[in-house]
Tab-separated table of N, CA and C in Angstrom:
chain	number	residue	atom	x	y	z
A	166	MET	N	142.525	137.890	13.122
A	166	MET	CA	142.853	136.500	13.353
A	166	MET	C	142.898	135.797	11.997
A	167	SER	N	143.915	135.045	11.787
A	167	SER	CA	144.060	134.346	10.506
A	167	SER	C	143.102	133.161	10.415
A	168	SER	N	142.932	132.691	9.208
A	168	SER	CA	142.026	131.548	9.007
A	168	SER	C	142.567	130.302	9.708
A	169	ILE	N	143.881	130.159	9.764
A	169	ILE	CA	144.476	128.991	10.447
A	169	ILE	C	144.199	129.072	11.944
A	170	ALA	N	144.335	130.258	12.507
A	170	ALA	CA	144.074	130.432	13.939
A	170	ALA	C	142.609	130.150	14.254
A	171	ARG	N	141.706	130.646	13.394
A	171	ARG	CA	140.271	130.376	13.608
A	171	ARG	C	139.985	128.883	13.506
A	172	LYS	N	140.608	128.239	12.524
A	172	LYS	CA	140.415	126.795	12.339
A	172	LYS	C	140.899	126.030	13.571
A	173	ASN	N	142.070	126.401	14.086
A	173	ASN	CA	142.601	125.737	15.282
A	173	ASN	C	141.718	125.982	16.497
A	174	LYS	N	141.190	127.202	16.608
A	174	LYS	CA	140.293	127.530	17.718
A	174	LYS	C	139.015	126.694	17.643
A	175	ARG	N	138.451	126.574	16.448
A	175	ARG	CA	137.247	125.743	16.282
A	175	ARG	C	137.548	124.280	16.592
A	176	ARG	N	138.692	123.795	16.125
A	176	ARG	CA	139.089	122.407	16.369
A	176	ARG	C	139.231	122.132	17.873
A	177	ALA	N	139.864	123.076	18.583
A	177	ALA	CA	140.022	122.924	20.032
A	177	ALA	C	138.669	122.951	20.730
A	178	ALA	N	137.794	123.866	20.313
A	178	ALA	CA	136.456	123.944	20.913
A	178	ALA	C	135.671	122.662	20.649
A	179	PHE	N	135.796	122.101	19.447
A	179	PHE	CA	135.112	120.854	19.115
A	179	PHE	C	135.630	119.704	19.984
A	180	LYS	N	136.946	119.617	20.146
A	180	LYS	CA	137.515	118.539	20.980
A	180	LYS	C	137.035	118.665	22.421
A	181	CYS	N	137.015	119.893	22.929
A	181	CYS	CA	136.552	120.106	24.301
A	181	CYS	C	135.080	119.710	24.446
A	182	ALA	N	134.258	120.108	23.482
A	182	ALA	CA	132.835	119.769	23.528
A	182	ALA	C	132.648	118.253	23.466
A	183	LYS	N	133.449	117.589	22.637
A	183	LYS	CA	133.365	116.135	22.500
A	183	LYS	C	133.719	115.433	23.817
A	184	GLN	N	134.670	116.025	24.567
A	184	GLN	CA	135.083	115.444	25.850
A	184	GLN	C	134.214	115.922	27.005
A	185	GLY	N	133.361	116.884	26.733
A	185	GLY	CA	132.458	117.378	27.766
A	185	GLY	C	133.122	118.307	28.768
A	186	ILE	N	134.156	119.018	28.353
A	186	ILE	CA	134.817	119.962	29.249
A	186	ILE	C	134.829	121.350	28.612
A	187	ALA	N	134.920	122.349	29.454
A	187	ALA	CA	134.981	123.729	28.973
A	187	ALA	C	136.391	124.014	28.451
A	188	PRO	N	136.507	124.836	27.410
A	188	PRO	CA	137.833	125.186	26.894
A	188	PRO	C	138.756	125.772	27.978
A	189	ALA	N	138.199	126.561	28.863
A	189	ALA	CA	139.011	127.145	29.940
A	189	ALA	C	139.575	126.051	30.847
A	190	GLN	N	138.778	125.015	31.079
A	190	GLN	CA	139.232	123.898	31.916
A	190	GLN	C	140.369	123.151	31.220
A	191	ALA	N	140.248	122.955	29.927
A	191	ALA	CA	141.312	122.285	29.169
A	191	ALA	C	142.593	123.099	29.196
A	192	ILE	N	142.449	124.412	29.091
A	192	ILE	CA	143.612	125.297	29.151
A	192	ILE	C	144.253	125.234	30.531
A	193	ALA	N	143.451	125.217	31.586
A	193	ALA	CA	143.968	125.150	32.954
A	193	ALA	C	144.727	123.842	33.185
A	194	VAL	N	144.183	122.735	32.693
A	194	VAL	CA	144.848	121.437	32.845
A	194	VAL	C	146.176	121.435	32.098
A	195	SER	N	146.164	121.969	30.889
A	195	SER	CA	147.382	122.039	30.082
A	195	SER	C	148.424	122.927	30.750
A	196	ALA	N	147.993	124.064	31.279
A	196	ALA	CA	148.913	124.980	31.960
A	196	ALA	C	149.506	124.328	33.207
A	197	ALA	N	148.682	123.620	33.962
A	197	ALA	CA	149.173	122.936	35.165
A	197	ALA	C	150.215	121.883	34.801
A	198	ARG	N	149.964	121.166	33.713
A	198	ARG	CA	150.908	120.142	33.249
A	198	ARG	C	152.241	120.799	32.849
A	199	GLU	N	152.171	121.922	32.158
A	199	GLU	CA	153.381	122.647	31.739
A	199	GLU	C	154.143	123.189	32.944
A	200	ILE	N	153.414	123.695	33.925
A	200	ILE	CA	154.057	124.208	35.140
A	200	ILE	C	154.778	123.090	35.867
A	201	GLN	N	154.147	121.925	35.989
A	201	GLN	CA	154.787	120.774	36.641
A	201	GLN	C	156.060	120.367	35.906
A	202	ALA	N	155.990	120.315	34.580
A	202	ALA	CA	157.159	119.929	33.784
A	202	ALA	C	158.287	120.937	33.951
A	203	THR	N	157.935	122.208	33.987
A	203	THR	CA	158.943	123.260	34.158
A	203	THR	C	159.583	123.181	35.535
A	204	LYS	N	158.767	122.952	36.561
A	204	LYS	CA	159.300	122.812	37.924
A	204	LYS	C	160.249	121.621	38.019
A	205	ALA	N	159.867	120.512	37.433
A	205	ALA	CA	160.713	119.314	37.477
A	205	ALA	C	162.041	119.560	36.765
A	206	ALA	N	161.985	120.205	35.606
A	206	ALA	CA	163.205	120.491	34.859
A	206	ALA	C	164.099	121.467	35.618
A	207	THR	N	163.493	122.452	36.247
A	207	THR	CA	164.254	123.431	37.024
A	207	THR	C	164.926	122.768	38.220
A	208	THR	N	164.199	121.923	38.904
A	208	THR	CA	164.756	121.221	40.060
A	208	THR	C	165.922	120.338	39.645
A	209	GLU	N	165.747	119.614	38.560
A	209	GLU	CA	166.823	118.743	38.076
A	209	GLU	C	168.055	119.562	37.691
A	210	THR	N	167.842	120.677	37.012
A	210	THR	CA	168.956	121.536	36.608
A	210	THR	C	169.691	122.084	37.825
A	211	MET	N	168.946	122.516	38.827
A	211	MET	CA	169.571	123.041	40.046
A	211	MET	C	170.380	121.967	40.764
A	212	GLU	N	169.859	120.762	40.814
A	212	GLU	CA	170.588	119.671	41.463
A	212	GLU	C	171.894	119.380	40.733
A	213	VAL	N	171.841	119.343	39.411
A	213	VAL	CA	173.048	119.078	38.616
A	213	VAL	C	174.063	120.196	38.818
A	214	LEU	N	173.614	121.456	38.776
A	214	LEU	CA	174.536	122.580	38.966
A	214	LEU	C	175.147	122.585	40.361
A	215	LEU	N	174.362	122.276	41.362
A	215	LEU	CA	174.863	122.234	42.731
A	215	LEU	C	175.945	121.164	42.869
A	216	GLN	N	175.707	120.004	42.298
A	216	GLN	CA	176.699	118.933	42.357
A	216	GLN	C	177.936	119.294	41.547
A	217	ALA	N	177.746	119.913	40.391
A	217	ALA	CA	178.883	120.321	39.563
A	217	ALA	C	179.734	121.357	40.296
A	218	MET	N	179.088	122.298	40.975
A	218	MET	CA	179.835	123.293	41.743
A	218	MET	C	180.651	122.638	42.850
A	219	ALA	N	180.047	121.652	43.511
A	219	ALA	CA	180.765	120.949	44.572
A	219	ALA	C	182.012	120.270	44.016
A	220	LEU	N	181.878	119.621	42.866
A	220	LEU	CA	183.013	118.920	42.277
A	220	LEU	C	184.099	119.890	41.814
A	221	VAL	N	183.696	121.000	41.231
A	221	VAL	CA	184.676	121.997	40.791
A	221	VAL	C	185.410	122.572	42.000
A	222	ALA	N	184.662	122.912	43.046
A	222	ALA	CA	185.298	123.479	44.244
A	222	ALA	C	186.247	122.487	44.899
A	223	ALA	N	185.877	121.222	44.891
A	223	ALA	CA	186.701	120.214	45.563
A	223	ALA	C	187.871	119.729	44.720
A	224	HIS	N	187.693	119.623	43.411
A	224	HIS	CA	188.709	118.965	42.587
A	224	HIS	C	189.381	119.863	41.555
A	225	ASP	N	188.761	120.969	41.199
A	225	ASP	CA	189.303	121.801	40.125
A	225	ASP	C	189.653	123.209	40.588
A	226	TYR	N	189.700	123.420	41.878
A	226	TYR	CA	189.917	124.752	42.421
A	226	TYR	C	191.226	125.373	41.922
A	227	GLY	N	192.280	124.590	41.826
A	227	GLY	CA	193.581	125.085	41.379
A	227	GLY	C	193.565	125.619	39.960
A	228	LYS	N	192.650	125.118	39.145
A	228	LYS	CA	192.559	125.567	37.749
A	228	LYS	C	191.995	126.977	37.642
A	229	LEU	N	191.452	127.494	38.745
A	229	LEU	CA	190.842	128.824	38.741
A	229	LEU	C	191.818	129.918	39.171
A	230	ASN	N	193.101	129.588	39.328
A	230	ASN	CA	194.083	130.552	39.812
A	230	ASN	C	194.348	131.696	38.849
A	231	ALA	N	194.378	131.435	37.564
A	231	ALA	CA	194.692	132.483	36.584
A	231	ALA	C	193.521	133.455	36.482
A	232	LYS	N	193.689	134.640	37.050
A	232	LYS	CA	192.607	135.612	37.151
A	232	LYS	C	192.035	136.018	35.793
A	233	ASP	N	192.891	136.135	34.782
A	233	ASP	CA	192.443	136.619	33.489
A	233	ASP	C	191.538	135.632	32.753
A	234	LYS	N	191.615	134.351	33.106
A	234	LYS	CA	190.741	133.372	32.442
A	234	LYS	C	189.918	132.540	33.430
A	235	ARG	N	189.775	133.048	34.636
A	235	ARG	CA	189.071	132.330	35.706
A	235	ARG	C	187.623	132.011	35.337
A	236	LEU	N	186.896	132.989	34.795
A	236	LEU	CA	185.480	132.767	34.477
A	236	LEU	C	185.312	131.742	33.358
A	237	ALA	N	186.162	131.814	32.355
A	237	ALA	CA	186.073	130.845	31.254
A	237	ALA	C	186.381	129.441	31.747
A	238	VAL	N	187.397	129.329	32.604
A	238	VAL	CA	187.764	128.011	33.147
A	238	VAL	C	186.644	127.493	34.041
A	239	LEU	N	186.062	128.374	34.852
A	239	LEU	CA	184.950	127.971	35.716
A	239	LEU	C	183.782	127.458	34.888
A	240	ALA	N	183.421	128.191	33.842
A	240	ALA	CA	182.310	127.769	32.977
A	240	ALA	C	182.612	126.420	32.331
A	241	GLU	N	183.830	126.257	31.855
A	241	GLU	CA	184.220	124.996	31.214
A	241	GLU	C	184.186	123.834	32.198
A	242	GLN	N	184.714	124.061	33.391
A	242	GLN	CA	184.743	122.994	34.400
A	242	GLN	C	183.336	122.666	34.898
A	243	LEU	N	182.489	123.684	35.043
A	243	LEU	CA	181.103	123.417	35.449
A	243	LEU	C	180.396	122.571	34.403
A	244	TYR	N	180.627	122.881	33.142
A	244	TYR	CA	180.015	122.074	32.083
A	244	TYR	C	180.521	120.633	32.154
A	245	LYS	N	181.833	120.479	32.259
A	245	LYS	CA	182.441	119.145	32.311
A	245	LYS	C	181.897	118.340	33.499
A	246	ARG	N	181.844	118.988	34.652
A	246	ARG	CA	181.356	118.296	35.848
A	246	ARG	C	179.856	118.035	35.775
A	247	SER	N	179.083	118.917	35.142
A	247	SER	CA	177.640	118.672	35.021
A	247	SER	C	177.379	117.467	34.129
A	248	VAL	N	178.184	117.301	33.084
A	248	VAL	CA	178.059	116.113	32.235
A	248	VAL	C	178.387	114.867	33.056
A	249	GLN	N	179.407	114.969	33.879
A	249	GLN	CA	179.785	113.845	34.742
A	249	GLN	C	178.641	113.483	35.689
A	250	VAL	N	177.987	114.504	36.248
A	250	VAL	CA	176.868	114.269	37.169
A	250	VAL	C	175.689	113.643	36.426
A	251	LYS	N	175.324	114.216	35.268
A	251	LYS	CA	174.167	113.720	34.515
A	251	LYS	C	174.360	112.290	34.018
A	252	THR	N	175.595	111.923	33.724
A	252	THR	CA	175.856	110.573	33.228
A	252	THR	C	176.206	109.603	34.352
A	253	HIS	N	176.082	110.078	35.592
A	253	HIS	CA	176.313	109.245	36.787
A	253	HIS	C	177.698	108.592	36.770
A	254	GLN	N	178.716	109.382	36.459
A	254	GLN	CA	180.081	108.873	36.417
A	254	GLN	C	180.900	109.411	37.584
A	255	MET	N	180.322	109.339	38.771
A	255	MET	CA	181.017	109.817	39.964
A	255	MET	C	181.360	108.628	40.854
A	256	ASP	N	182.520	108.723	41.483
A	256	ASP	CA	182.881	107.662	42.427
A	256	ASP	C	182.284	107.998	43.794
A	257	ASP	N	182.505	107.124	44.761
A	257	ASP	CA	181.904	107.304	46.088
A	257	ASP	C	182.367	108.596	46.758
A	258	ALA	N	183.645	108.930	46.622
A	258	ALA	CA	184.172	110.146	47.242
A	258	ALA	C	183.518	111.388	46.636
A	259	GLU	N	183.319	111.383	45.330
A	259	GLU	CA	182.682	112.526	44.672
A	259	GLU	C	181.219	112.639	45.080
A	260	ASN	N	180.534	111.512	45.204
A	260	ASN	CA	179.145	111.535	45.682
A	260	ASN	C	179.071	112.097	47.097
A	261	GLU	N	180.002	111.683	47.939
A	261	GLU	CA	180.048	112.184	49.321
A	261	GLU	C	180.299	113.691	49.338
A	262	THR	N	181.199	114.165	48.490
A	262	THR	CA	181.485	115.604	48.382
A	262	THR	C	180.223	116.362	47.996
A	263	CYS	N	179.506	115.847	47.012
A	263	CYS	CA	178.274	116.489	46.558
A	263	CYS	C	177.236	116.551	47.672
A	264	GLN	N	177.093	115.470	48.409
A	264	GLN	CA	176.116	115.431	49.499
A	264	GLN	C	176.480	116.402	50.612
A	265	ARG	N	177.761	116.453	50.970
A	265	ARG	CA	178.206	117.369	52.019
A	265	ARG	C	178.000	118.824	51.592
A	266	PHE	N	178.327	119.123	50.338
A	266	PHE	CA	178.169	120.484	49.824
A	266	PHE	C	176.700	120.883	49.807
A	267	ALA	N	175.848	120.014	49.297
A	267	ALA	CA	174.412	120.310	49.247
A	267	ALA	C	173.861	120.525	50.654
A	268	GLY	N	174.288	119.709	51.601
A	268	GLY	CA	173.851	119.871	52.988
A	268	GLY	C	174.288	121.199	53.569
A	269	ALA	N	175.529	121.580	53.305
A	269	ALA	CA	176.045	122.859	53.809
A	269	ALA	C	175.305	124.034	53.187
A	270	VAL	N	175.070	123.968	51.884
A	270	VAL	CA	174.352	125.046	51.199
A	270	VAL	C	172.947	125.186	51.763
A	271	MET	N	172.251	124.087	51.893
A	271	MET	CA	170.872	124.136	52.387
A	271	MET	C	170.817	124.642	53.820
A	272	GLU	N	171.761	124.233	54.640
A	272	GLU	CA	171.797	124.670	56.036
A	272	GLU	C	172.020	126.183	56.111
A	273	ILE	N	172.989	126.675	55.363
A	273	ILE	CA	173.294	128.107	55.375
A	273	ILE	C	172.132	128.913	54.799
A	274	TRP	N	171.590	128.466	53.667
A	274	TRP	CA	170.481	129.197	53.039
A	274	TRP	C	169.264	129.237	53.951
A	275	GLU	N	169.004	128.140	54.649
A	275	GLU	CA	167.854	128.104	55.545
A	275	GLU	C	168.008	129.135	56.655
A	276	VAL	N	169.199	129.219	57.239
A	276	VAL	CA	169.453	130.191	58.299
A	276	VAL	C	169.307	131.610	57.754
A	277	LYS	N	169.887	131.880	56.585
A	277	LYS	CA	169.822	133.219	55.994
A	277	LYS	C	168.384	133.592	55.623
A	278	GLU	N	167.618	132.638	55.094
A	278	GLU	CA	166.227	132.902	54.732
A	278	GLU	C	165.398	133.242	55.966
A	279	LYS	N	165.624	132.508	57.049
A	279	LYS	CA	164.880	132.787	58.285
A	279	LYS	C	165.204	134.189	58.781
A	280	LYS	N	166.477	134.559	58.742
A	280	LYS	CA	166.883	135.890	59.199
A	280	LYS	C	166.310	136.971	58.298
A	281	SER	N	166.307	136.740	56.988
A	281	SER	CA	165.818	137.774	56.071
A	281	SER	C	164.301	137.946	56.166
A	282	HIS	N	163.615	136.951	56.679
A	282	HIS	CA	162.153	137.047	56.840
A	282	HIS	C	161.772	137.351	58.281
A	283	GLY	N	162.770	137.652	59.121
A	283	GLY	CA	162.517	138.030	60.506
A	283	GLY	C	162.028	136.914	61.385
A	284	LYS	N	162.433	135.682	61.066
A	284	LYS	CA	161.984	134.525	61.845
A	284	LYS	C	163.147	133.919	62.617
A	285	ASP	N	163.857	134.729	63.379
A	285	ASP	CA	165.025	134.230	64.138
A	285	ASP	C	164.601	133.142	65.010
């Protein structure tokens, strides 16, 4: 262990002792905070991607016709639409499309999940 690592370990132990908590408890609190932040970021990312997919499927589907560049066009359009979603630049029709798509996805996934877990 390097001298810097030992110094940081002592500093952390001193702070914990000063606050009257065990180092393990401080680590658990920090880990829980990081897990919450990661979950929130993941949820937000999934929502943006789901809405972007809905917009691409509804408005940019024709751009995906060229088989040789379909994946590149899809990636580009998903990025463009995700920026549109994140900056809240959607009109009412686009918002409605996103809501309908999300509802359909959730409905289908719920049915498939129940079947895959044997809960018909």
